[in-house]
Amino acid sequence: MKNILVSGASGIIGYGILRSLRLSGIPYKFIGTTIYSDSAAEGFCDIFEQAVPTNDPNYIDWLLKTIEKHQIDLIIPGIEADMYAWSEHKDTLEKSGVKVLLNAQELIDACHDKWVFYQKLKESDLPFAIDTTLESDFKVLKTQFGLPFLLKPRIGHGSKGIVRVNSEEEFEKHQQYIGSQLMAQPIVGNDDEEYTTSAFCDGQGGFYAYMTLKRKLSKDGFTEKAEVINLENIEETLKALCSIFKPIGPTNFQFRKDDDGLKLLEINPRISSSTSIRAKFGYNESQMAVDYFVENKTIGQPKIKNGKAIRYIEDLIIYE
């Protein structure tokens, strides 16, 4: 029996990973961790461990002790903070004998700062980059992008912290943070033309499998409604992006569509929040990760079912 630790098990990604792995029917032992003592994490794992915060100086020591205590075979990050912390201490963690589910280091580093990522994508001369600038003059930005335009955090995930600028008055509230914390972009396409594609990549510039959802976001920036689709030119687009960034394992590509075709919003170098939805349609990237990184199995394109998904509030009861 393999013992698998999933961090951030109280969140939609963490318990989504656990739910997806349960679908395999393979008798893994799941250890879920979160900093919260009163979360839903206990309902999705076999053993619950309350974690210290990722930014705690003792976090890596705590993680190593937890790995040893439960003889963990694979650790999977369910929150971005853990992904970055684990990548920084990957050698130390791997010396314990555990497998660490992490993407290519260069891609993780680039994705940490969206301005750095934009520059790398722009240098590739691929047509998928959204025009982005650190310009802080309202009149220049209005001329370049029109109104409204966006101010986006350089560091962050989902749609958190994005400011939709409709006026100079609104712009001035955030102007001082442009460059150091924010960057400016035009609004590309619309909310009805947003897509999330997950690919299982080979680390050599290619990929083994992929699946695309057309989605609508919740106010928290996660996929709330989704439909399985065949997105035009997606294979060629993935091949081009993988050739530049060489991701390995589960990788999430987010797009919008405009008159010029697909535009890349961002790459998440990890399992994404829609993972449990994908698993129900036949694309179980969490199981693929165990098969590939722990069992050394070959990954192939699974058969994807067609359909729609809607997320809703659900009760989890834990009896004493």
PDB file of N, CA and C in Angstrom, residues 45-97:
ATOM      1  N   CYS A  45      -9.622  12.208   4.043  1.00  0.00           N
ATOM      2  CA  CYS A  45      -8.367  11.480   4.210  1.00  0.00           C
ATOM      3  C   CYS A  45      -8.511  10.408   5.283  1.00  0.00           C
ATOM      4  N   ASP A  46      -7.547   9.511   5.348  1.00  0.00           N
ATOM      5  CA  ASP A  46      -7.549   8.464   6.365  1.00  0.00           C
ATOM      6  C   ASP A  46      -6.935   8.948   7.672  1.00  0.00           C
ATOM      7  N   ILE A  47      -5.909   9.786   7.536  1.00  0.00           N
ATOM      8  CA  ILE A  47      -5.222  10.344   8.695  1.00  0.00           C
ATOM      9  C   ILE A  47      -5.107  11.848   8.502  1.00  0.00           C
ATOM     10  N   PHE A  48      -5.486  12.596   9.520  1.00  0.00           N
ATOM     11  CA  PHE A  48      -5.386  14.054   9.454  1.00  0.00           C
ATOM     12  C   PHE A  48      -4.259  14.544  10.349  1.00  0.00           C
ATOM     13  N   GLU A  49      -3.426  15.417   9.798  1.00  0.00           N
ATOM     14  CA  GLU A  49      -2.361  16.045  10.567  1.00  0.00           C
ATOM     15  C   GLU A  49      -2.486  17.556  10.435  1.00  0.00           C
ATOM     16  N   GLN A  50      -2.598  18.241  11.566  1.00  0.00           N
ATOM     17  CA  GLN A  50      -2.649  19.703  11.517  1.00  0.00           C
ATOM     18  C   GLN A  50      -1.249  20.244  11.287  1.00  0.00           C
ATOM     19  N   ALA A  51      -1.103  21.019  10.242  1.00  0.00           N
ATOM     20  CA  ALA A  51       0.208  21.518   9.847  1.00  0.00           C
ATOM     21  C   ALA A  51       0.538  22.838  10.524  1.00  0.00           C
ATOM     22  N   VAL A  52       1.828  23.126  10.599  1.00  0.00           N
ATOM     23  CA  VAL A  52       2.247  24.480  10.943  1.00  0.00           C
ATOM     24  C   VAL A  52       2.191  25.302   9.655  1.00  0.00           C
ATOM     25  N   PRO A  53       2.047  26.615   9.735  1.00  0.00           N
ATOM     26  CA  PRO A  53       1.985  27.426   8.517  1.00  0.00           C
ATOM     27  C   PRO A  53       3.238  27.246   7.652  1.00  0.00           C
ATOM     28  N   THR A  54       3.064  27.331   6.361  1.00  0.00           N
ATOM     29  CA  THR A  54       4.178  27.116   5.438  1.00  0.00           C
ATOM     30  C   THR A  54       5.310  28.100   5.670  1.00  0.00           C
ATOM     31  N   ASN A  55       4.994  29.321   6.098  1.00  0.00           N
ATOM     32  CA  ASN A  55       6.042  30.317   6.319  1.00  0.00           C
ATOM     33  C   ASN A  55       6.668  30.227   7.710  1.00  0.00           C
ATOM     34  N   ASP A  56       6.269  29.235   8.501  1.00  0.00           N
ATOM     35  CA  ASP A  56       6.864  29.024   9.823  1.00  0.00           C
ATOM     36  C   ASP A  56       8.290  28.497   9.643  1.00  0.00           C
ATOM     37  N   PRO A  57       9.264  28.999  10.401  1.00  0.00           N
ATOM     38  CA  PRO A  57      10.647  28.517  10.282  1.00  0.00           C
ATOM     39  C   PRO A  57      10.800  27.010  10.517  1.00  0.00           C
ATOM     40  N   ASN A  58       9.854  26.423  11.240  1.00  0.00           N
ATOM     41  CA  ASN A  58       9.923  24.999  11.554  1.00  0.00           C
ATOM     42  C   ASN A  58       9.119  24.124  10.577  1.00  0.00           C
ATOM     43  N   TYR A  59       8.597  24.735   9.505  1.00  0.00           N
ATOM     44  CA  TYR A  59       7.692  24.000   8.621  1.00  0.00           C
ATOM     45  C   TYR A  59       8.354  22.779   7.980  1.00  0.00           C
ATOM     46  N   ILE A  60       9.527  22.942   7.395  1.00  0.00           N
ATOM     47  CA  ILE A  60      10.173  21.826   6.704  1.00  0.00           C
ATOM     48  C   ILE A  60      10.524  20.719   7.699  1.00  0.00           C
ATOM     49  N   ASP A  61      10.978  21.078   8.884  1.00  0.00           N
ATOM     50  CA  ASP A  61      11.245  20.059   9.914  1.00  0.00           C
ATOM     51  C   ASP A  61       9.966  19.311  10.269  1.00  0.00           C
ATOM     52  N   TRP A  62       8.871  20.058  10.405  1.00  0.00           N
ATOM     53  CA  TRP A  62       7.582  19.416  10.703  1.00  0.00           C
ATOM     54  C   TRP A  62       7.190  18.459   9.576  1.00  0.00           C
ATOM     55  N   LEU A  63       7.375  18.894   8.330  1.00  0.00           N
ATOM     56  CA  LEU A  63       7.009  18.062   7.190  1.00  0.00           C
ATOM     57  C   LEU A  63       7.857  16.795   7.152  1.00  0.00           C
ATOM     58  N   LEU A  64       9.155  16.921   7.382  1.00  0.00           N
ATOM     59  CA  LEU A  64      10.027  15.755   7.378  1.00  0.00           C
ATOM     60  C   LEU A  64       9.634  14.757   8.465  1.00  0.00           C
ATOM     61  N   LYS A  65       9.276  15.250   9.643  1.00  0.00           N
ATOM     62  CA  LYS A  65       8.837  14.369  10.730  1.00  0.00           C
ATOM     63  C   LYS A  65       7.529  13.656  10.366  1.00  0.00           C
ATOM     64  N   THR A  66       6.640  14.388   9.686  1.00  0.00           N
ATOM     65  CA  THR A  66       5.362  13.798   9.265  1.00  0.00           C
ATOM     66  C   THR A  66       5.590  12.729   8.195  1.00  0.00           C
ATOM     67  N   ILE A  67       6.509  12.993   7.275  1.00  0.00           N
ATOM     68  CA  ILE A  67       6.860  12.019   6.238  1.00  0.00           C
ATOM     69  C   ILE A  67       7.405  10.740   6.871  1.00  0.00           C
ATOM     70  N   GLU A  68       8.290  10.911   7.853  1.00  0.00           N
ATOM     71  CA  GLU A  68       8.875   9.741   8.523  1.00  0.00           C
ATOM     72  C   GLU A  68       7.824   9.008   9.361  1.00  0.00           C
ATOM     73  N   LYS A  69       6.998   9.753  10.061  1.00  0.00           N
ATOM     74  CA  LYS A  69       5.982   9.163  10.942  1.00  0.00           C
ATOM     75  C   LYS A  69       5.047   8.240  10.181  1.00  0.00           C
ATOM     76  N   HIS A  70       4.645   8.657   8.976  1.00  0.00           N
ATOM     77  CA  HIS A  70       3.650   7.898   8.207  1.00  0.00           C
ATOM     78  C   HIS A  70       4.255   7.156   7.018  1.00  0.00           C
ATOM     79  N   GLN A  71       5.594   7.159   6.925  1.00  0.00           N
ATOM     80  CA  GLN A  71       6.277   6.445   5.839  1.00  0.00           C
ATOM     81  C   GLN A  71       5.675   6.817   4.481  1.00  0.00           C
ATOM     82  N   ILE A  72       5.676   8.113   4.208  1.00  0.00           N
ATOM     83  CA  ILE A  72       5.031   8.651   3.010  1.00  0.00           C
ATOM     84  C   ILE A  72       5.831   8.304   1.758  1.00  0.00           C
ATOM     85  N   ASP A  73       5.127   7.889   0.713  1.00  0.00           N
ATOM     86  CA  ASP A  73       5.752   7.580  -0.580  1.00  0.00           C
ATOM     87  C   ASP A  73       5.740   8.782  -1.526  1.00  0.00           C
ATOM     88  N   LEU A  74       4.681   9.587  -1.462  1.00  0.00           N
ATOM     89  CA  LEU A  74       4.529  10.719  -2.380  1.00  0.00           C
ATOM     90  C   LEU A  74       3.852  11.867  -1.653  1.00  0.00           C
ATOM     91  N   ILE A  75       4.368  13.085  -1.845  1.00  0.00           N
ATOM     92  CA  ILE A  75       3.698  14.274  -1.308  1.00  0.00           C
ATOM     93  C   ILE A  75       3.232  15.139  -2.471  1.00  0.00           C
ATOM     94  N   ILE A  76       1.993  15.617  -2.380  1.00  0.00           N
ATOM     95  CA  ILE A  76       1.354  16.414  -3.431  1.00  0.00           C
ATOM     96  C   ILE A  76       0.913  17.745  -2.830  1.00  0.00           C
ATOM     97  N   PRO A  77       1.372  18.878  -3.379  1.00  0.00           N
ATOM     98  CA  PRO A  77       0.965  20.171  -2.829  1.00  0.00           C
ATOM     99  C   PRO A  77      -0.450  20.553  -3.265  1.00  0.00           C
ATOM    100  N   GLY A  78      -1.271  20.951  -2.297  1.00  0.00           N
ATOM    101  CA  GLY A  78      -2.624  21.400  -2.594  1.00  0.00           C
ATOM    102  C   GLY A  78      -2.779  22.902  -2.536  1.00  0.00           C
ATOM    103  N   ILE A  79      -1.692  23.594  -2.162  1.00  0.00           N
ATOM    104  CA  ILE A  79      -1.696  25.057  -2.166  1.00  0.00           C
ATOM    105  C   ILE A  79      -0.389  25.557  -2.786  1.00  0.00           C
ATOM    106  N   GLU A  80      -0.430  26.742  -3.380  1.00  0.00           N
ATOM    107  CA  GLU A  80       0.743  27.270  -4.075  1.00  0.00           C
ATOM    108  C   GLU A  80       1.907  27.508  -3.129  1.00  0.00           C
ATOM    109  N   ALA A  81       1.618  27.972  -1.909  1.00  0.00           N
ATOM    110  CA  ALA A  81       2.692  28.259  -0.957  1.00  0.00           C
ATOM    111  C   ALA A  81       3.542  27.020  -0.717  1.00  0.00           C
ATOM    112  N   ASP A  82       2.900  25.861  -0.607  1.00  0.00           N
ATOM    113  CA  ASP A  82       3.641  24.622  -0.404  1.00  0.00           C
ATOM    114  C   ASP A  82       4.448  24.254  -1.638  1.00  0.00           C
ATOM    115  N   MET A  83       3.878  24.469  -2.821  1.00  0.00           N
ATOM    116  CA  MET A  83       4.615  24.166  -4.048  1.00  0.00           C
ATOM    117  C   MET A  83       5.932  24.932  -4.077  1.00  0.00           C
ATOM    118  N   TYR A  84       5.889  26.224  -3.734  1.00  0.00           N
ATOM    119  CA  TYR A  84       7.107  27.030  -3.763  1.00  0.00           C
ATOM    120  C   TYR A  84       8.060  26.646  -2.641  1.00  0.00           C
ATOM    121  N   ALA A  85       7.536  26.351  -1.452  1.00  0.00           N
ATOM    122  CA  ALA A  85       8.391  25.941  -0.338  1.00  0.00           C
ATOM    123  C   ALA A  85       9.054  24.599  -0.624  1.00  0.00           C
ATOM    124  N   TRP A  86       8.290  23.667  -1.168  1.00  0.00           N
ATOM    125  CA  TRP A  86       8.847  22.336  -1.466  1.00  0.00           C
ATOM    126  C   TRP A  86       9.896  22.418  -2.569  1.00  0.00           C
ATOM    127  N   SER A  87       9.672  23.267  -3.558  1.00  0.00           N
ATOM    128  CA  SER A  87      10.651  23.389  -4.638  1.00  0.00           C
ATOM    129  C   SER A  87      11.966  23.967  -4.110  1.00  0.00           C
ATOM    130  N   GLU A  88      11.862  24.858  -3.143  1.00  0.00           N
ATOM    131  CA  GLU A  88      13.063  25.459  -2.540  1.00  0.00           C
ATOM    132  C   GLU A  88      13.851  24.420  -1.732  1.00  0.00           C
ATOM    133  N   HIS A  89      13.144  23.474  -1.144  1.00  0.00           N
ATOM    134  CA  HIS A  89      13.785  22.473  -0.279  1.00  0.00           C
ATOM    135  C   HIS A  89      13.678  21.062  -0.863  1.00  0.00           C
ATOM    136  N   LYS A  90      13.581  20.976  -2.179  1.00  0.00           N
ATOM    137  CA  LYS A  90      13.339  19.685  -2.822  1.00  0.00           C
ATOM    138  C   LYS A  90      14.419  18.655  -2.486  1.00  0.00           C
ATOM    139  N   ASP A  91      15.684  19.053  -2.527  1.00  0.00           N
ATOM    140  CA  ASP A  91      16.769  18.115  -2.262  1.00  0.00           C
ATOM    141  C   ASP A  91      16.669  17.555  -0.852  1.00  0.00           C
ATOM    142  N   THR A  92      16.379  18.422   0.112  1.00  0.00           N
ATOM    143  CA  THR A  92      16.247  17.986   1.496  1.00  0.00           C
ATOM    144  C   THR A  92      15.104  17.004   1.651  1.00  0.00           C
ATOM    145  N   LEU A  93      13.980  17.300   1.021  1.00  0.00           N
ATOM    146  CA  LEU A  93      12.817  16.425   1.116  1.00  0.00           C
ATOM    147  C   LEU A  93      13.096  15.069   0.465  1.00  0.00           C
ATOM    148  N   GLU A  94      13.709  15.076  -0.707  1.00  0.00           N
ATOM    149  CA  GLU A  94      13.950  13.828  -1.429  1.00  0.00           C
ATOM    150  C   GLU A  94      14.969  12.938  -0.718  1.00  0.00           C
ATOM    151  N   LYS A  95      15.846  13.533   0.082  1.00  0.00           N
ATOM    152  CA  LYS A  95      16.800  12.730   0.842  1.00  0.00           C
ATOM    153  C   LYS A  95      16.104  11.841   1.871  1.00  0.00           C
ATOM    154  N   SER A  96      14.859  12.214   2.214  1.00  0.00           N
ATOM    155  CA  SER A  96      14.094  11.389   3.155  1.00  0.00           C
ATOM    156  C   SER A  96      13.534  10.137   2.469  1.00  0.00           C
ATOM    157  N   GLY A  97      13.665  10.077   1.151  1.00  0.00           N
ATOM    158  CA  GLY A  97      13.163   8.940   0.391  1.00  0.00           C
ATOM    159  C   GLY A  97      11.800   9.157  -0.224  1.00  0.00           C
TER     160      GLY A  97
END
